[in-house]
Amino acid sequence: MIPSLPVLALGLLILAWGQTFQFQDSVFIQFLGLDKVPSPQKFQPVPYIMRKIFQYREAAAAAGESQDSCYVKDLGVRGNVLRLLPDQGVFLYSKQPSQASCCLEKLLYFNLSTTKDKEQLTMAQLGLDLGPSTYYNPGPDLELALSLVREPPGWGRSFPKPGKVFVLQTVPWPQGVLHFNLLHVAKDWNDNPQKNSGLFLEIRVKGDRDPGVDSQLKDTCARLRRSLHASLLLVTLSPEQCGPSSRKRRAAIPAPQAPCKNLCHRHQLFISFQDLGWHKWIIAPRGFMANYCHGECPFSLTTSLNSSNYAFMQALMQAVDPEIPQAVCIPIKLSPISMLYQDNNDNVILRHYEDMVVDECGCG
């Protein structure tokens, strides 16, 4: 049965609307700094520091406090994008370990390809979680060594070729989380991706090994392998959003009481990520009050509606020449928001986006 013309027209309209939405959706995804809509299988745990920064910025925005969205106060560095890169390396099992006291050896690898070309790297912090701290079963002191991998495992070689050790640290028991500054290493990797062959991590047991406690040490090493978790926290600065003329976060301004509902003023508009289908990859917030500007800009009230000098002159000329359009209601003050989301590489990202919330409207 051939569909009627109205039904066919409705189908074409729906198809066109769907294509338009997909196009607009794609454009906005690129604006967010993503190549495509992420589709993670599950959310990765958000590190404490990123959740703390996000909650602080949310509270400051709600209180109307001014803050610099291009400076990470908790870390003491400039930046507007925070990424947590998970370790993609593997444990290494050598028949002849480099030291008799060797507890574990691991290849650490972090994919830095998600950073954009123009972003400036301002911080790179390696986090090594060696398991929960316990004071009831103290174990032996450990020695941790980190070196750059000069040659990764390849044909005829199942073990990477490490370079000179650049970190050598004693780790007392209990362990907890250790942090290391890798800014210079990450910058080199970012500028020369072919050099990124990863890091070689070796953990040894310090002191003489008593044959009577070998089984206890084996348990210690096995527990370390199970609990070891490595990640790389990157902070980058976008010159386009955080250049010399970048603006500090402005305090939210209450909407003025418009003398007439038809005059230019701010209207409330809540953007729901659930409605857009983005809740599958945006961790927080669930949405935000974006607001919008709407209303008339009559000549008689132009000066009282937050108008620019140009808008006033345009209104004056429009009174002389009706063909000149009236000033229009536009945002004159905006503020940014922060977003926690996960990309297609399972990286947890905290990013600040300027000019996302309309604080005040005027005629322009």
Tab-separated table of C-alpha atoms in Angstrom:
chain	number	residue	atom	x	y	z
A	1	MET	CA	0.000	0.000	0.000
A	2	ILE	CA	1.403	3.381	-1.029
A	3	PRO	CA	1.326	5.882	1.851
A	4	SER	CA	-0.755	9.000	1.438
A	5	LEU	CA	0.954	12.315	0.725
A	6	PRO	CA	0.394	13.710	4.265
A	7	VAL	CA	1.874	10.567	5.840
A	8	LEU	CA	4.805	10.633	3.394
A	9	ALA	CA	5.385	14.331	4.089
A	10	LEU	CA	5.313	13.666	7.838
A	11	GLY	CA	7.837	10.844	7.403
A	12	LEU	CA	10.176	13.067	5.402
A	13	LEU	CA	9.818	15.815	8.030
A	14	ILE	CA	10.730	13.394	10.832
A	15	LEU	CA	13.694	12.102	8.812
A	16	ALA	CA	14.889	15.633	8.093
A	17	TRP	CA	14.494	16.601	11.759
A	18	GLY	CA	16.488	13.526	12.795
A	19	GLN	CA	19.281	14.366	10.366
A	20	THR	CA	19.299	17.993	11.545
A	21	PHE	CA	19.481	16.878	15.177
A	22	GLN	CA	22.323	14.496	14.383
A	23	PHE	CA	24.187	17.303	12.596
A	24	GLN	CA	23.676	19.744	15.484
A	25	ASP	CA	24.569	17.002	17.952
A	26	SER	CA	27.795	16.318	16.035
A	27	VAL	CA	28.690	20.030	15.923
A	28	PHE	CA	28.205	20.400	19.669
A	29	ILE	CA	30.222	17.243	20.367
A	30	GLN	CA	33.113	18.809	18.427
A	31	PHE	CA	32.660	21.995	20.452
A	32	LEU	CA	33.146	19.896	23.598
A	33	GLY	CA	36.482	18.723	22.196
A	34	LEU	CA	35.369	15.207	21.214
A	35	ASP	CA	35.583	13.463	17.852
A	36	LYS	CA	32.358	11.514	18.363
A	37	VAL	CA	29.771	10.721	21.010
A	38	PRO	CA	31.431	8.509	23.644
A	39	SER	CA	29.841	5.126	24.352
A	40	PRO	CA	31.590	3.681	27.429
A	41	GLN	CA	30.424	0.293	28.680
A	42	LYS	CA	30.503	1.517	32.275
A	43	PHE	CA	31.653	4.539	34.228
A	44	GLN	CA	35.181	4.476	35.605
A	45	PRO	CA	35.702	5.512	39.243
A	46	VAL	CA	36.192	9.266	39.508
A	47	PRO	CA	39.410	10.095	41.395
A	48	TYR	CA	38.969	11.989	44.631
A	49	ILE	CA	40.836	15.095	43.468
A	50	MET	CA	38.694	15.502	40.318
A	51	ARG	CA	35.440	15.017	42.235
A	52	LYS	CA	36.630	17.503	44.873
A	53	ILE	CA	37.455	20.156	42.250
A	54	PHE	CA	34.126	19.628	40.500
A	55	GLN	CA	32.123	19.891	43.735
A	56	TYR	CA	34.045	23.011	44.763
A	57	ARG	CA	33.282	24.738	41.473
A	58	GLU	CA	29.628	23.735	41.639
A	59	ALA	CA	29.314	25.152	45.164
A	60	ALA	CA	31.107	28.371	44.172
A	61	ALA	CA	28.825	28.827	41.166
A	62	ALA	CA	25.715	28.275	43.298
A	63	ALA	CA	26.980	30.875	45.793
A	64	GLY	CA	27.726	33.377	43.022
A	65	GLU	CA	31.453	33.474	43.802
A	66	SER	CA	33.891	34.640	41.127
A	67	GLN	CA	36.591	32.136	40.170
A	68	ASP	CA	39.154	31.546	37.465
A	69	SER	CA	38.114	28.554	35.374
A	70	CYS	CA	41.607	28.433	33.835
A	71	TYR	CA	43.380	27.811	37.151
A	72	VAL	CA	43.197	24.608	39.224
A	73	LYS	CA	43.532	25.910	42.760
A	74	ASP	CA	43.753	22.479	44.416
A	75	LEU	CA	46.729	21.508	42.239
A	76	GLY	CA	48.321	24.946	41.999
A	77	VAL	CA	48.620	24.910	38.191
A	78	ARG	CA	47.045	26.667	35.224
A	79	GLY	CA	44.659	24.563	33.189
A	80	ASN	CA	41.043	24.005	32.206
A	81	VAL	CA	41.081	20.313	31.216
A	82	LEU	CA	41.877	17.451	33.596
A	83	ARG	CA	42.241	13.905	32.264
A	84	LEU	CA	42.829	10.681	34.169
A	85	LEU	CA	44.537	8.166	31.865
A	86	PRO	CA	44.318	4.509	32.952
A	87	ASP	CA	47.354	2.271	32.701
A	88	GLN	CA	47.207	0.021	29.626
A	89	GLY	CA	50.403	-1.902	30.396
A	90	VAL	CA	50.958	-5.507	31.450
A	91	PHE	CA	52.753	-7.420	34.172
A	92	LEU	CA	56.054	-8.978	33.124
A	93	TYR	CA	57.105	-12.461	34.136
A	94	SER	CA	60.794	-13.137	33.625
A	95	LYS	CA	62.343	-16.550	34.226
A	96	GLN	CA	65.457	-14.735	35.396
A	97	PRO	CA	64.453	-11.578	37.295
A	98	SER	CA	66.954	-8.727	37.365
A	99	GLN	CA	67.333	-9.053	41.143
A	100	ALA	CA	66.905	-11.998	43.485
A	101	SER	CA	64.760	-9.755	45.682
A	102	CYS	CA	62.512	-8.702	42.782
A	103	CYS	CA	58.875	-8.681	43.824
A	104	LEU	CA	57.180	-7.579	40.596
A	105	GLU	CA	57.948	-6.017	37.235
A	106	LYS	CA	55.390	-4.191	35.128
A	107	LEU	CA	55.218	-2.251	31.886
A	108	LEU	CA	53.195	0.944	32.397
A	109	TYR	CA	51.696	2.547	29.308
A	110	PHE	CA	49.506	5.648	28.954
A	111	ASN	CA	47.878	6.791	25.716
A	112	LEU	CA	48.352	10.564	25.372
A	113	SER	CA	46.712	10.803	21.957
A	114	THR	CA	43.507	12.273	23.415
A	115	THR	CA	45.227	15.613	24.098
A	116	LYS	CA	44.732	18.191	21.357
A	117	ASP	CA	47.609	19.728	19.395
A	118	LYS	CA	47.128	23.249	20.756
A	119	GLU	CA	46.717	22.238	24.395
A	120	GLN	CA	49.607	23.127	26.691
A	121	LEU	CA	50.555	20.444	29.202
A	122	THR	CA	50.936	22.008	32.659
A	123	MET	CA	50.909	18.946	34.928
A	124	ALA	CA	51.473	15.192	34.610
A	125	GLN	CA	51.255	13.225	37.844
A	126	LEU	CA	51.764	9.472	37.987
A	127	GLY	CA	49.707	7.800	40.699
A	128	LEU	CA	50.670	4.340	41.981
A	129	ASP	CA	48.166	2.754	44.327
A	130	LEU	CA	49.941	-0.109	46.081
A	131	GLY	CA	46.874	-1.286	47.933
A	132	PRO	CA	45.080	-0.390	51.150
A	133	SER	CA	47.193	0.653	54.097
A	134	THR	CA	47.277	-1.701	57.046
A	135	TYR	CA	49.081	-1.287	60.359
A	136	TYR	CA	48.243	-4.728	61.722
A	137	ASN	CA	50.428	-6.837	59.439
A	138	PRO	CA	53.572	-4.794	58.816
A	139	GLY	CA	55.687	-6.175	56.018
A	140	PRO	CA	59.175	-5.528	54.697
A	141	ASP	CA	60.259	-2.213	53.251
A	142	LEU	CA	60.085	-2.092	49.486
A	143	GLU	CA	62.219	-0.310	46.903
A	144	LEU	CA	60.484	1.130	43.867
A	145	ALA	CA	62.363	1.857	40.638
A	146	LEU	CA	61.010	3.613	37.525
A	147	SER	CA	62.756	3.923	34.176
A	148	LEU	CA	61.822	4.868	30.635
A	149	VAL	CA	61.421	2.007	28.183
A	150	ARG	CA	63.890	2.443	25.346
A	151	GLU	CA	62.634	-0.501	23.287
A	152	PRO	CA	59.227	-2.138	23.820
A	153	PRO	CA	58.704	-5.910	23.541
A	154	GLY	CA	58.854	-6.965	19.911
A	155	TRP	CA	59.784	-9.767	17.551
A	156	GLY	CA	62.169	-12.147	19.274
A	157	ARG	CA	62.072	-10.129	22.494
A	158	SER	CA	59.327	-10.683	25.077
A	159	PHE	CA	60.821	-8.277	27.599
A	160	PRO	CA	61.172	-4.464	27.206
A	161	LYS	CA	64.576	-2.843	27.255
A	162	PRO	CA	64.578	-0.297	30.099
A	163	GLY	CA	66.770	2.782	30.178
A	164	LYS	CA	68.335	4.651	33.068
A	165	VAL	CA	66.383	4.628	36.335
A	166	PHE	CA	65.035	8.130	37.049
A	167	VAL	CA	63.049	7.287	40.222
A	168	LEU	CA	64.417	5.167	43.061
A	169	GLN	CA	62.411	5.332	46.254
A	170	THR	CA	62.060	3.331	49.445
A	171	VAL	CA	58.441	2.498	50.233
A	172	PRO	CA	57.819	1.763	53.922
A	173	TRP	CA	55.012	-0.515	54.936
A	174	PRO	CA	52.075	0.220	54.816
A	175	GLN	CA	52.162	1.530	51.259
A	176	GLY	CA	49.077	3.540	50.197
A	177	VAL	CA	49.210	5.848	47.163
A	178	LEU	CA	52.432	7.336	45.776
A	179	HIS	CA	52.660	10.279	43.365
A	180	PHE	CA	55.445	11.186	40.940
A	181	ASN	CA	55.925	14.262	38.759
A	182	LEU	CA	56.224	13.188	35.103
A	183	LEU	CA	55.690	16.574	33.451
A	184	HIS	CA	58.969	16.567	31.464
A	185	VAL	CA	58.460	12.943	30.400
A	186	ALA	CA	54.852	13.549	29.329
A	187	LYS	CA	55.819	16.698	27.402
A	188	ASP	CA	58.414	14.703	25.481
A	189	TRP	CA	55.858	11.982	24.750
A	190	ASN	CA	53.294	14.565	23.695
A	191	ASP	CA	55.727	16.277	21.305
A	192	ASN	CA	57.193	12.996	20.028
A	193	PRO	CA	54.569	10.228	20.271
A	194	GLN	CA	56.982	7.669	18.788
A	195	LYS	CA	59.090	7.977	21.951
A	196	ASN	CA	56.232	6.799	24.154
A	197	SER	CA	57.170	3.168	24.766
A	198	GLY	CA	55.986	3.311	28.349
A	199	LEU	CA	57.626	3.032	31.760
A	200	PHE	CA	59.328	0.070	33.391
A	201	LEU	CA	58.274	-0.397	37.018
A	202	GLU	CA	60.203	-2.695	39.332
A	203	ILE	CA	59.457	-3.282	43.015
A	204	ARG	CA	62.012	-5.119	45.133
A	205	VAL	CA	62.088	-6.296	48.730
A	206	LYS	CA	64.726	-4.426	50.714
A	207	GLY	CA	67.158	-6.087	53.097
A	208	ASP	CA	68.355	-9.652	53.426
A	209	ARG	CA	65.870	-12.372	52.671
A	210	ASP	CA	65.453	-14.977	55.374
A	211	PRO	CA	64.565	-18.367	53.860
A	212	GLY	CA	62.140	-18.875	56.717
A	213	VAL	CA	59.923	-15.989	55.593
A	214	ASP	CA	59.991	-16.640	51.841
A	215	SER	CA	56.358	-17.721	51.843
A	216	GLN	CA	55.347	-14.489	53.594
A	217	LEU	CA	57.232	-12.433	50.994
A	218	LYS	CA	55.593	-14.365	48.186
A	219	ASP	CA	52.215	-13.510	49.689
A	220	THR	CA	53.268	-9.865	49.909
A	221	CYS	CA	54.265	-9.771	46.242
A	222	ALA	CA	51.123	-11.602	45.148
A	223	ARG	CA	49.007	-9.100	47.071
A	224	LEU	CA	50.866	-6.221	45.401
A	225	ARG	CA	50.147	-7.634	41.945
A	226	ARG	CA	46.456	-7.884	42.765
A	227	SER	CA	46.125	-4.396	44.237
A	228	LEU	CA	48.531	-2.347	42.102
A	229	HIS	CA	46.709	0.356	40.156
A	230	ALA	CA	48.463	3.008	38.071
A	231	SER	CA	47.061	6.141	36.435
A	232	LEU	CA	48.342	9.379	34.937
A	233	LEU	CA	46.638	12.662	35.810
A	234	LEU	CA	47.106	15.252	33.050
A	235	VAL	CA	46.236	18.941	33.292
A	236	THR	CA	46.225	20.934	30.056
A	237	LEU	CA	45.556	24.548	29.149
A	238	SER	CA	43.625	25.486	26.025
A	239	PRO	CA	45.063	28.761	24.611
A	240	GLU	CA	41.798	29.461	22.795
A	241	GLN	CA	39.782	29.407	26.028
A	242	CYS	CA	42.506	30.503	28.437
A	243	GLY	CA	44.545	33.072	26.545
A	244	PRO	CA	45.789	36.383	27.962
A	245	SER	CA	42.327	37.882	27.527
A	246	SER	CA	40.438	34.974	29.093
A	247	ARG	CA	37.797	35.999	31.543
A	248	LYS	CA	37.399	34.909	35.106
A	249	ARG	CA	34.233	33.154	36.069
A	250	ARG	CA	31.587	35.757	36.745
A	251	ALA	CA	29.136	35.650	39.574
A	252	ALA	CA	25.636	34.651	38.596
A	253	ILE	CA	23.340	37.698	38.518
A	254	PRO	CA	19.724	37.337	39.586
A	255	ALA	CA	17.236	37.950	36.810
A	256	PRO	CA	15.867	41.490	37.017
A	257	GLN	CA	12.184	41.896	37.586
A	258	ALA	CA	10.950	42.875	34.151
A	259	PRO	CA	8.285	45.596	34.214
A	260	CYS	CA	6.529	43.750	31.421
A	261	LYS	CA	6.755	40.129	30.400
A	262	ASN	CA	7.111	41.161	26.762
A	263	LEU	CA	10.275	43.201	27.396
A	264	CYS	CA	13.789	41.784	27.030
A	265	HIS	CA	14.789	39.706	30.037
A	266	ARG	CA	16.252	36.346	31.044
A	267	HIS	CA	14.078	33.225	30.926
A	268	GLN	CA	14.853	29.932	32.630
A	269	LEU	CA	15.894	26.970	30.489
A	270	PHE	CA	17.191	23.714	31.964
A	271	ILE	CA	19.334	21.554	29.675
A	272	SER	CA	18.800	17.902	30.586
A	273	PHE	CA	21.537	15.497	29.504
A	274	GLN	CA	19.032	12.669	30.015
A	275	ASP	CA	16.774	14.144	27.317
A	276	LEU	CA	19.741	14.440	24.939
A	277	GLY	CA	20.852	10.856	25.639
A	278	TRP	CA	24.206	12.075	26.941
A	279	HIS	CA	23.730	10.687	30.462
A	280	LYS	CA	25.464	7.513	29.250
A	281	TRP	CA	28.839	9.263	29.147
A	282	ILE	CA	28.441	12.455	31.214
A	283	ILE	CA	29.079	11.628	34.863
A	284	ALA	CA	28.089	15.006	36.294
A	285	PRO	CA	26.143	17.220	36.286
A	286	ARG	CA	22.857	15.705	35.168
A	287	GLY	CA	22.078	18.988	33.462
A	288	PHE	CA	22.396	22.735	33.981
A	289	MET	CA	20.284	25.889	33.975
A	290	ALA	CA	21.415	27.468	30.713
A	291	ASN	CA	18.648	30.133	30.446
A	292	TYR	CA	17.940	32.219	27.353
A	293	CYS	CA	17.118	35.810	26.356
A	294	HIS	CA	13.817	36.849	24.834
A	295	GLY	CA	11.668	39.954	24.635
A	296	GLU	CA	11.210	43.252	22.881
A	297	CYS	CA	13.605	46.177	22.845
A	298	PRO	CA	11.415	49.259	22.271
A	299	PHE	CA	13.120	52.581	21.703
A	300	SER	CA	11.430	54.215	24.698
A	301	LEU	CA	13.010	51.719	27.134
A	302	THR	CA	16.279	50.920	25.365
A	303	THR	CA	18.451	52.687	27.929
A	304	SER	CA	16.827	50.831	30.844
A	305	LEU	CA	17.262	47.337	29.351
A	306	ASN	CA	21.042	46.909	29.778
A	307	SER	CA	21.602	48.156	26.251
A	308	SER	CA	24.917	49.014	24.640
A	309	ASN	CA	25.603	52.451	23.224
A	310	TYR	CA	25.428	50.902	19.769
A	311	ALA	CA	21.955	49.455	20.518
A	312	PHE	CA	20.779	52.892	21.626
A	313	MET	CA	22.045	54.513	18.432
A	314	GLN	CA	20.453	51.725	16.370
A	315	ALA	CA	17.133	52.304	18.107
A	316	LEU	CA	17.468	56.036	17.499
A	317	MET	CA	18.080	55.485	13.780
A	318	GLN	CA	15.243	52.971	13.592
A	319	ALA	CA	12.868	55.691	14.782
A	320	VAL	CA	14.025	57.801	11.809
A	321	ASP	CA	14.211	54.981	9.259
A	322	PRO	CA	11.757	52.076	9.858
A	323	GLU	CA	13.734	49.828	7.492
A	324	ILE	CA	16.523	49.640	10.074
A	325	PRO	CA	15.794	46.635	12.327
A	326	GLN	CA	15.183	47.073	16.046
A	327	ALA	CA	17.788	46.060	18.583
A	328	VAL	CA	17.384	42.440	19.649
A	329	CYS	CA	17.424	40.765	23.052
A	330	ILE	CA	20.795	39.009	23.529
A	331	PRO	CA	22.965	37.655	26.388
A	332	ILE	CA	25.344	40.295	27.751
A	333	LYS	CA	26.791	38.311	30.670
A	334	LEU	CA	27.538	34.595	30.642
A	335	SER	CA	29.340	32.169	32.950
A	336	PRO	CA	30.967	28.739	32.461
A	337	ILE	CA	30.117	25.291	33.781
A	338	SER	CA	32.229	22.279	34.705
A	339	MET	CA	31.606	18.801	33.296
A	340	LEU	CA	32.834	15.367	34.371
A	341	TYR	CA	32.624	12.852	31.566
A	342	GLN	CA	34.218	9.744	30.100
A	343	ASP	CA	35.527	9.440	26.555
A	344	ASN	CA	35.846	6.428	24.251
A	345	ASN	CA	39.290	5.616	25.663
A	346	ASP	CA	37.878	5.184	29.192
A	347	ASN	CA	39.579	8.391	30.333
A	348	VAL	CA	37.778	10.350	33.036
A	349	ILE	CA	37.870	14.048	32.081
A	350	LEU	CA	37.031	17.198	34.027
A	351	ARG	CA	36.676	20.211	31.755
A	352	HIS	CA	35.472	23.785	32.137
A	353	TYR	CA	33.471	25.396	29.334
A	354	GLU	CA	33.093	29.151	29.036
A	355	ASP	CA	29.877	31.022	28.164
A	356	MET	CA	27.426	28.197	28.863
A	357	VAL	CA	25.010	29.947	31.266
A	358	VAL	CA	23.151	33.192	30.534
A	359	ASP	CA	23.390	35.428	33.603
A	360	GLU	CA	21.986	38.662	32.200
A	361	CYS	CA	20.255	39.889	29.059
A	362	GLY	CA	20.193	43.203	27.239
A	363	CYS	CA	19.425	44.850	23.949
A	364	GLY	CA	22.081	44.805	21.300
